[in-house]
Coordinates of C-alpha atoms in Angstrom, one line a residue:
X1 CA 21.9 6.3 2.9
X2 CA 18.7 8.1 2.0
X3 CA 15.7 5.8 1.7
X4 CA 13.5 7.0 -1.1
X5 CA 10.2 5.4 -0.2
X6 CA 7.6 7.1 2.1
X7 CA 6.4 4.5 4.5
X8 CA 4.4 6.8 6.8
X9 CA 2.2 9.0 4.6
X10 CA -0.5 10.6 6.6
X11 CA 0.1 8.2 9.5
X12 CA -2.5 7.4 12.2
X13 CA -4.7 10.4 11.6
X14 CA -5.7 11.2 8.0
X15 CA -6.6 14.7 7.0
X16 CA -10.3 15.6 6.4
X17 CA -10.5 15.9 2.6
X18 CA -13.6 18.1 3.0
X19 CA -15.3 16.6 0.0
X20 CA -18.0 18.8 -1.6
X21 CA -21.3 18.6 0.2
X22 CA -19.4 17.0 3.2
X23 CA -19.5 13.7 1.3
X24 CA -18.5 10.7 3.3
X25 CA -16.7 9.1 0.3
X26 CA -15.5 10.1 -3.1
X27 CA -16.1 7.4 -5.7
X28 CA -13.8 7.6 -8.8
X29 CA -14.4 5.2 -11.8
X30 CA -11.7 4.8 -14.4
X31 CA -12.2 3.3 -17.8
X32 CA -8.9 2.2 -19.4
X33 CA -9.0 2.7 -23.1
X34 CA -6.1 0.6 -24.5
X35 CA -7.6 -1.1 -27.5
X36 CA -5.4 -0.3 -30.5
X37 CA -2.5 0.8 -28.3
X38 CA -1.3 -2.6 -27.2
X39 CA 1.7 -4.6 -28.4
X40 CA 1.2 -5.8 -31.9
X41 CA 3.5 -6.4 -34.9
X42 CA 1.1 -4.2 -36.9
X43 CA 1.9 -1.4 -34.4
X44 CA 5.6 -1.8 -34.9
X45 CA 6.3 -3.8 -31.8
X46 CA 8.6 -6.8 -31.5
X47 CA 5.9 -9.3 -30.3
X48 CA 2.2 -9.7 -29.7
X49 CA 0.4 -8.6 -26.5
X50 CA 0.2 -11.0 -23.6
X51 CA -1.3 -8.8 -20.8
X52 CA -4.8 -8.5 -19.3
X53 CA -6.8 -10.8 -21.6
X54 CA -9.0 -13.9 -21.4
X55 CA -6.0 -16.0 -22.4
X56 CA -4.6 -17.2 -19.1
X57 CA -0.9 -17.8 -19.1
X58 CA -0.5 -16.2 -22.6
X59 CA 3.1 -15.4 -23.7
X60 CA 4.2 -12.9 -26.3
X61 CA 4.7 -14.3 -29.8
X62 CA 8.0 -12.7 -31.0
X63 CA 7.7 -11.6 -34.6
X64 CA 4.1 -12.9 -35.0
X65 CA 0.6 -11.5 -34.7
X66 CA -1.8 -13.3 -32.3
X67 CA -5.3 -13.4 -33.8
X68 CA -7.1 -14.4 -30.6
X69 CA -5.3 -11.7 -28.6
X70 CA -6.0 -9.0 -31.1
X71 CA -9.7 -10.0 -31.4
X72 CA -10.0 -9.8 -27.6
X73 CA -8.8 -6.2 -27.7
X74 CA -11.0 -5.6 -30.7
X75 CA -14.0 -6.7 -28.6
X76 CA -13.2 -4.0 -26.1
X77 CA -13.4 -1.3 -28.7
X78 CA -16.3 -2.7 -30.7
X79 CA -18.6 -3.8 -27.9
X80 CA -17.2 -3.5 -24.4
X81 CA -16.7 0.2 -24.6
X82 CA -20.3 0.9 -25.7
X83 CA -21.7 -1.3 -22.9
X84 CA -19.7 0.6 -20.3
X85 CA -20.7 3.8 -21.9
X86 CA -24.4 3.0 -21.7
X87 CA -23.9 2.1 -18.0
X88 CA -21.8 5.1 -17.0
X89 CA -22.7 8.0 -19.4
X90 CA -24.4 9.8 -16.6
X91 CA -21.6 9.3 -14.1
X92 CA -18.4 11.4 -13.9
X93 CA -15.7 9.0 -15.3
X94 CA -12.0 9.4 -16.0
X95 CA -10.7 7.6 -19.1
X96 CA -7.1 6.6 -19.1
X97 CA -6.6 6.9 -22.8
X98 CA -3.6 5.4 -24.6
X99 CA -2.8 8.1 -27.2
X100 CA -2.4 5.7 -30.1
X101 CA -5.6 3.9 -29.1
X102 CA -7.6 7.1 -29.0
X103 CA -6.3 8.0 -32.4
X104 CA -7.9 4.8 -33.7
X105 CA -11.2 5.5 -31.9
X106 CA -12.8 8.7 -33.1
X107 CA -16.4 7.6 -32.4
X108 CA -15.5 6.4 -28.9
X109 CA -13.6 9.7 -28.1
X110 CA -16.6 11.7 -29.3
X111 CA -18.9 9.6 -27.0
X112 CA -16.5 10.2 -24.0
X113 CA -16.6 13.9 -24.6
X114 CA -20.4 14.0 -25.1
X115 CA -20.7 12.3 -21.7
X116 CA -18.4 14.9 -20.1
X117 CA -15.8 12.4 -19.1
X118 CA -12.2 13.4 -18.3
X119 CA -9.7 11.9 -20.7
X120 CA -6.3 11.6 -19.0
X121 CA -3.3 10.2 -20.9
X122 CA -2.4 6.6 -20.5
X123 CA 0.9 7.1 -22.4
X124 CA 1.7 6.7 -26.0
X125 CA 1.4 2.9 -26.2
X126 CA 0.2 0.2 -23.9
X127 CA 3.6 -1.4 -23.4
X128 CA 5.9 -2.3 -20.5
X129 CA 8.4 0.5 -19.8
X130 CA 10.5 -1.2 -17.2
X131 CA 13.5 -1.7 -19.5
X132 CA 12.9 1.4 -21.7
X133 CA 15.7 4.0 -21.5
X134 CA 14.8 7.1 -19.6
X135 CA 15.2 9.4 -22.7
X136 CA 13.0 7.1 -24.8
X137 CA 10.2 7.1 -22.2
X138 CA 10.5 10.9 -21.9
X139 CA 10.1 11.1 -25.7
X140 CA 7.1 8.8 -25.6
X141 CA 5.4 11.0 -22.9
X142 CA 5.9 14.1 -24.9
X143 CA 4.6 12.4 -28.1
X144 CA 1.6 11.1 -26.0
X145 CA 0.7 14.6 -24.9
X146 CA 1.0 15.9 -28.4
X147 CA -1.0 13.2 -30.0
X148 CA -3.6 13.3 -27.3
X149 CA -4.1 17.0 -27.8
X150 CA -4.5 16.7 -31.5
X151 CA -7.0 13.8 -31.2
X152 CA -9.1 15.3 -28.4
X153 CA -8.6 19.0 -28.8
X154 CA -7.3 19.5 -25.3
X155 CA -4.0 18.5 -23.6
X156 CA -4.4 15.9 -20.8
X157 CA -4.3 17.1 -17.3
X158 CA -3.7 13.7 -15.7
X159 CA -1.1 11.0 -16.5
X160 CA -1.1 7.3 -15.8
X161 CA 1.5 5.2 -17.5
X162 CA 0.4 2.0 -15.9
X163 CA 3.2 -0.4 -16.9
X164 CA 5.9 1.9 -15.4
X165 CA 9.6 2.2 -15.0
X166 CA 11.4 3.6 -12.0
X167 CA 11.6 6.8 -14.1
X168 CA 7.9 7.3 -14.9
X169 CA 6.9 9.4 -11.9
X170 CA 10.0 11.6 -12.2
X171 CA 9.3 12.1 -15.9
X172 CA 5.7 12.9 -15.2
X173 CA 6.8 15.6 -12.8
X174 CA 9.3 17.0 -15.2
X175 CA 6.8 17.2 -18.1
X176 CA 5.4 20.1 -16.1
X177 CA 1.8 20.2 -17.4
X178 CA 0.0 17.6 -15.3
X179 CA -2.3 18.6 -12.5
X180 CA -2.0 15.1 -11.1
X181 CA -0.1 11.8 -11.6
X182 CA -1.8 8.5 -10.9
X183 CA 1.0 6.0 -11.0
X184 CA 0.8 5.2 -7.3
X185 CA -1.3 2.8 -5.3
X186 CA 0.1 4.0 -2.0
X187 CA -2.9 5.6 -0.3
X188 CA -6.7 6.2 -0.1
X189 CA -6.2 9.9 -0.5
X190 CA -4.3 12.3 -2.8
X191 CA -0.9 13.4 -1.5
X192 CA 1.9 15.7 -2.5
X193 CA 5.1 14.2 -3.9
X194 CA 8.2 16.4 -4.1
X195 CA 10.6 15.9 -7.1
X196 CA 13.6 18.1 -7.4
X197 CA 12.2 20.5 -4.9
X198 CA 8.9 20.9 -6.7
X199 CA 5.5 19.6 -5.5
X200 CA 3.4 17.2 -7.7
X201 CA 0.0 16.0 -6.7
X202 CA -0.6 12.3 -6.8
X203 CA -4.1 10.8 -7.0
X204 CA -3.7 7.1 -6.2
X205 CA -5.1 4.4 -8.3
X206 CA -6.1 0.8 -7.5
X207 CA -5.0 -2.7 -8.4
X208 CA -7.6 -4.5 -6.1
X209 CA -10.9 -2.9 -7.0
X210 CA -10.0 -3.5 -10.6
X211 CA -11.4 -5.8 -13.2
X212 CA -7.8 -6.8 -14.2
X213 CA -8.2 -9.5 -11.6
X214 CA -10.5 -11.3 -14.0
X215 CA -7.4 -12.0 -16.1
X216 CA -5.2 -13.2 -13.2
X217 CA -4.9 -16.6 -11.6
X218 CA -5.7 -15.1 -8.1
X219 CA -8.7 -12.9 -8.9
X220 CA -12.3 -12.7 -9.7
X221 CA -14.1 -15.6 -11.3
X222 CA -17.6 -14.1 -11.7
X223 CA -19.3 -10.8 -11.7
X224 CA -20.8 -11.6 -8.3
X225 CA -17.3 -11.8 -6.8
X226 CA -16.4 -8.5 -8.4
X227 CA -19.5 -6.8 -7.1
X228 CA -19.0 -8.3 -3.6
X229 CA -15.5 -6.9 -3.5
X230 CA -16.6 -3.4 -4.7
X231 CA -19.5 -3.4 -2.2
X232 CA -17.3 -4.4 0.7
X233 CA -14.6 -1.8 -0.2
X234 CA -17.3 0.9 -0.5
X235 CA -18.9 -0.1 2.9
X236 CA -15.6 0.0 4.8
X237 CA -14.6 3.4 3.3
X238 CA -18.1 4.8 3.8
X239 CA -18.0 3.8 7.5
X240 CA -14.7 5.5 7.9
X241 CA -16.2 8.6 6.4
X242 CA -19.1 8.5 8.8
X243 CA -16.6 8.2 11.6
X244 CA -14.9 11.4 10.5
X245 CA -12.1 10.2 8.2
X246 CA -13.5 10.3 4.6
X247 CA -11.5 8.6 1.8
X248 CA -11.7 8.1 -2.0
X249 CA -12.5 4.8 -3.7
X250 CA -10.9 4.1 -7.1
X251 CA -12.4 1.5 -9.4
X252 CA -10.5 0.3 -12.5
X253 CA -12.3 -1.0 -15.5
X254 CA -11.2 -2.2 -19.0
X255 CA -13.4 -2.3 -22.0
X256 CA -12.4 -5.8 -23.0
X257 CA -12.9 -7.1 -19.4
X258 CA -15.7 -5.4 -17.5
X259 CA -17.3 -4.7 -20.9
X260 CA -18.3 -8.4 -21.1
X261 CA -22.0 -9.0 -20.3
X262 CA -21.4 -11.2 -17.3
X263 CA -19.2 -8.6 -15.6
X264 CA -21.0 -5.5 -16.6
X265 CA -23.8 -6.5 -14.3
X266 CA -21.4 -6.1 -11.3
X267 CA -21.0 -2.4 -12.3
X268 CA -24.7 -1.8 -12.4
X269 CA -25.2 -3.5 -9.0
X270 CA -22.4 -1.4 -7.5
X271 CA -23.9 1.8 -8.8
X272 CA -27.3 0.9 -7.3
X273 CA -25.6 0.1 -4.0
X274 CA -23.5 3.3 -3.9
X275 CA -26.5 5.5 -4.9
X276 CA -28.6 4.1 -2.1
X277 CA -26.3 5.9 0.4
X278 CA -26.3 9.6 1.2
X279 CA -23.1 11.6 1.0
X280 CA -21.5 9.9 -2.0
X281 CA -19.5 12.1 -4.4
X282 CA -18.9 10.6 -7.8
X283 CA -16.1 12.5 -9.4
X284 CA -13.4 12.5 -12.1
X285 CA -9.8 12.3 -11.0
X286 CA -9.4 15.8 -12.2
X287 CA -12.3 17.0 -10.0
X288 CA -10.6 15.3 -7.0
X289 CA -7.2 16.7 -7.9
X290 CA -8.4 20.3 -8.2
X291 CA -10.5 20.0 -5.0
X292 CA -7.4 18.7 -3.1
X293 CA -5.1 21.4 -4.5
X294 CA -7.6 24.1 -3.3
X295 CA -8.4 22.5 0.0
X296 CA -5.0 21.1 0.9
X297 CA -2.4 23.1 -1.0
X298 CA 1.2 22.0 -0.7
X299 CA 2.8 23.2 2.5
X300 CA 6.6 23.2 2.4
X301 CA 8.3 22.0 5.6
X302 CA 11.7 21.3 6.8
X303 CA 12.7 17.6 6.2
X304 CA 15.4 16.3 8.5
X305 CA 16.2 13.5 6.1
X306 CA 17.1 16.1 3.3
X307 CA 19.3 18.3 5.5
X308 CA 23.1 18.2 5.0
X309 CA 25.1 16.7 7.8
X310 CA 26.4 19.9 9.4
X311 CA 22.9 21.5 9.5
X312 CA 21.3 18.3 10.8
X313 CA 23.8 18.0 13.7
X314 CA 23.6 21.7 14.4
X315 CA 19.8 21.5 14.8
X316 CA 19.4 18.1 16.5
X317 CA 22.8 17.6 18.2
X318 CA 21.4 18.8 21.5
X319 CA 18.4 16.6 21.6
X320 CA 20.4 14.2 23.8
X321 CA 22.1 16.4 26.3
X322 CA 25.6 17.4 25.2
X323 CA 25.8 14.3 23.0
X324 CA 25.9 15.3 19.3
X325 CA 27.4 11.9 18.4
X326 CA 23.8 10.5 18.4
X327 CA 22.7 13.0 15.8
X328 CA 25.8 12.3 13.8
X329 CA 25.2 8.5 13.8
X330 CA 21.5 9.0 12.9
X331 CA 22.5 11.1 9.8
X332 CA 25.2 8.6 8.8
X333 CA 22.6 5.8 8.8
X334 CA 19.5 5.2 6.7
X335 CA 17.1 8.1 6.7
X336 CA 13.8 8.6 4.9
X337 CA 10.4 10.2 5.1
X338 CA 9.6 8.4 8.4
X339 CA 12.5 10.4 10.0
X340 CA 10.9 13.7 8.9
X341 CA 8.4 13.3 11.8
X342 CA 9.1 13.9 15.4
X343 CA 8.0 10.3 16.3
X344 CA 10.1 8.7 13.6
X345 CA 13.2 10.7 14.3
X346 CA 12.8 10.1 18.1
X347 CA 12.6 6.4 17.5
X348 CA 15.8 6.4 15.4
X349 CA 17.7 8.5 17.9
X350 CA 16.5 6.2 20.7
X351 CA 17.7 3.2 18.7
X352 CA 21.1 4.8 18.2
X353 CA 21.3 5.5 21.9
X354 CA 20.3 2.0 22.9
X355 CA 22.8 0.5 20.5
X356 CA 25.7 2.5 21.9
X357 CA 28.3 1.1 24.3
X358 CA 27.7 1.0 28.0
X359 CA 30.3 3.8 28.4
X360 CA 28.7 6.0 25.8
X361 CA 25.2 5.6 27.4
X362 CA 26.6 6.4 30.8
X363 CA 28.2 9.5 29.3
X364 CA 24.8 10.7 28.2
X365 CA 23.4 10.2 31.7
X366 CA 26.4 12.1 33.2
X367 CA 25.9 15.0 30.8
X368 CA 22.5 15.7 32.4
X369 CA 22.4 18.4 35.1
X370 CA 21.0 17.9 38.6
X371 CA 17.4 19.0 38.8
X372 CA 17.2 22.4 40.4
X373 CA 20.9 22.1 41.2
X374 CA 23.9 24.4 41.1
X375 CA 23.9 24.8 37.3
X376 CA 20.3 26.0 37.4
X377 CA 21.1 28.5 40.2
X378 CA 24.0 29.8 38.2
X379 CA 21.9 29.9 35.0
X380 CA 24.3 27.6 33.2
X381 CA 21.8 25.1 31.9
X382 CA 21.3 24.5 28.2
X383 CA 18.3 26.3 26.7
X384 CA 16.4 23.0 26.5
X385 CA 17.0 22.1 30.1
X386 CA 16.2 25.7 31.3
X387 CA 12.8 25.6 29.5
X388 CA 12.0 22.1 30.7
X389 CA 12.8 22.8 34.4
X390 CA 10.9 26.1 34.2
X391 CA 7.9 24.2 32.8
X392 CA 7.6 22.2 36.0
X393 CA 8.2 25.3 38.2
X394 CA 11.7 24.2 39.2
X395 CA 13.0 27.7 38.6
X396 CA 10.9 29.2 41.4
X397 CA 11.5 27.0 44.4
X398 CA 11.1 28.0 48.0
X399 CA 14.2 27.7 50.2
X400 CA 12.8 24.5 51.8
X401 CA 12.1 23.0 48.3
X402 CA 15.6 23.8 47.1
X403 CA 17.1 22.3 50.2
X404 CA 15.1 19.1 49.7
X405 CA 16.2 18.9 46.0
X406 CA 19.8 19.3 47.0
X407 CA 19.5 16.6 49.6
X408 CA 17.9 14.2 47.2
X409 CA 20.2 15.0 44.4
X410 CA 23.3 14.3 46.6
X411 CA 21.9 11.1 48.0
X412 CA 20.9 9.8 44.5
X413 CA 24.3 10.5 42.9
X414 CA 26.1 8.9 45.8
X415 CA 24.1 5.8 45.5
X416 CA 23.8 5.4 41.7
X417 CA 26.7 7.3 40.2
X418 CA 24.7 9.5 37.8
X419 CA 22.2 12.3 38.2
X420 CA 18.5 11.8 38.7
X421 CA 16.9 12.0 35.2
X422 CA 13.2 12.5 34.5
X423 CA 11.2 13.9 31.6
X424 CA 10.0 16.9 33.6
X425 CA 7.4 17.9 30.9
X426 CA 5.5 14.8 31.9
X427 CA 5.3 15.9 35.6
X428 CA 4.6 18.7 37.9
X429 CA 6.9 19.7 40.8
X430 CA 5.3 17.5 43.5
X431 CA 5.3 14.5 41.1
X432 CA 9.0 15.0 40.3
X433 CA 9.9 15.1 44.0
X434 CA 7.8 12.0 44.7
X435 CA 9.5 10.2 41.9
X436 CA 12.9 11.1 43.3
X437 CA 12.0 9.8 46.7
X438 CA 10.7 6.6 45.2
X439 CA 13.4 5.9 42.7
X440 CA 16.3 6.6 45.0
X441 CA 15.6 3.2 46.7
X442 CA 15.9 1.3 43.5
X443 CA 18.9 -0.9 42.9
X444 CA 21.3 0.7 40.5
X445 CA 20.7 -1.7 37.6
X446 CA 17.0 -1.0 37.7
X447 CA 17.6 2.7 38.1
X448 CA 20.1 2.8 35.2
X449 CA 17.5 1.3 32.9
X450 CA 14.8 3.8 34.1
X451 CA 17.2 6.7 33.6
X452 CA 17.9 5.6 30.0
X453 CA 14.2 5.3 29.3
X454 CA 13.8 8.9 30.6
X455 CA 16.6 10.1 28.4
X456 CA 14.8 8.8 25.4
X457 CA 11.5 10.3 26.5
X458 CA 13.2 13.7 27.0
X459 CA 14.5 13.4 23.4
X460 CA 11.0 12.5 22.2
X461 CA 9.5 15.6 23.9
X462 CA 12.3 17.9 22.6
X463 CA 11.7 16.7 19.0
X464 CA 7.9 17.3 19.4
X465 CA 8.8 20.9 20.4
X466 CA 11.0 21.2 17.3
X467 CA 9.0 19.4 14.7
X468 CA 5.5 19.2 16.1
X469 CA 3.8 16.1 17.5
X470 CA 3.4 14.2 14.3

């Protein structure tokens, strides 16, 4: 089974985004323009809208219009947008514009363009795509781009569907004209997604620093709570930037929600707070996408989880000495992005090794050569073992050292029934010999457990050599 989700991302150490001016944080504000694109009988939909409004617990009205719901959306276009525009007209902003909503908003579109805001596409309509057939959603995306272009005079360079299906990201990649997709909340930095062998930049969005939580049961009750959350998010990310790991902060706004007077004040206070700090880069999502693509262009790399079985076993079958069955079982099990790293693949191979029968594990121990033994002298070690023993100087022993290794090897095998095993890359020659003298006195149960730990460590070090220490 191949696991599709990437549960590792950048891992422990995030890349330095190298924001312009060495900024400690990139702040990205989105205004969602959806008013006039929501579900409505008048828009040809089957029911009224019921999402992201002041009406808590609202349900769609099949076959009927909903006056209160429509007037809430109308407020966003008539009043809320303009309040946010006055607050943010001097700030780089990305608008997620639903194409049919933009078509019904010529004055608002003109104001967005006069402010220099980026207008990304928010799809054709503000509807839920989870049950929409793939071909229909693809058609809607194409129509959204066409309508967006005719309304604004320029095709959108970013895409955020919002109420997605499992096809949305793939369809966004296949459309081919987007510099970034935003239908992900998986990270604090942009990242490259690969679809059908082609890279697509993802610029993550947010569901937490988002005024949508004013319309949910577990969310913001007042503008003060919203400001507190935005401030705390900013402060944490800013501190990470000062510590050498800058991030981006996304903020999501809706005209009918944050455009209300009691909530707009939170935006003003946040802007004052952010502007009081040095090294803050306010940017559109397109600014961020283009910067990332220049600074961190896609770098193709071999992905073990995507290799066919024969190639995988050929490459990794020797990680555990003369025991390709471990690689075979790894490939036959669940593999995903985590196993494309040396640490992740080492952990899975160790898991397979530990889960094997006692006889199988003993067979792996017996497959290991004696350190500085007869196979080494006859130059019959595997390439990995040859390199490892050479790294600790075991290929250039004095006669006295060789005699001592022979004596210890013989005594160790006679007592425990398997060769002495140690991850030689972790030690030098004196340390290896000291460990042999110390461990030979262990009882066999203790020593068997230690030998198996060393086997896993050897596998880990070999994978670091092959894949890098990620």
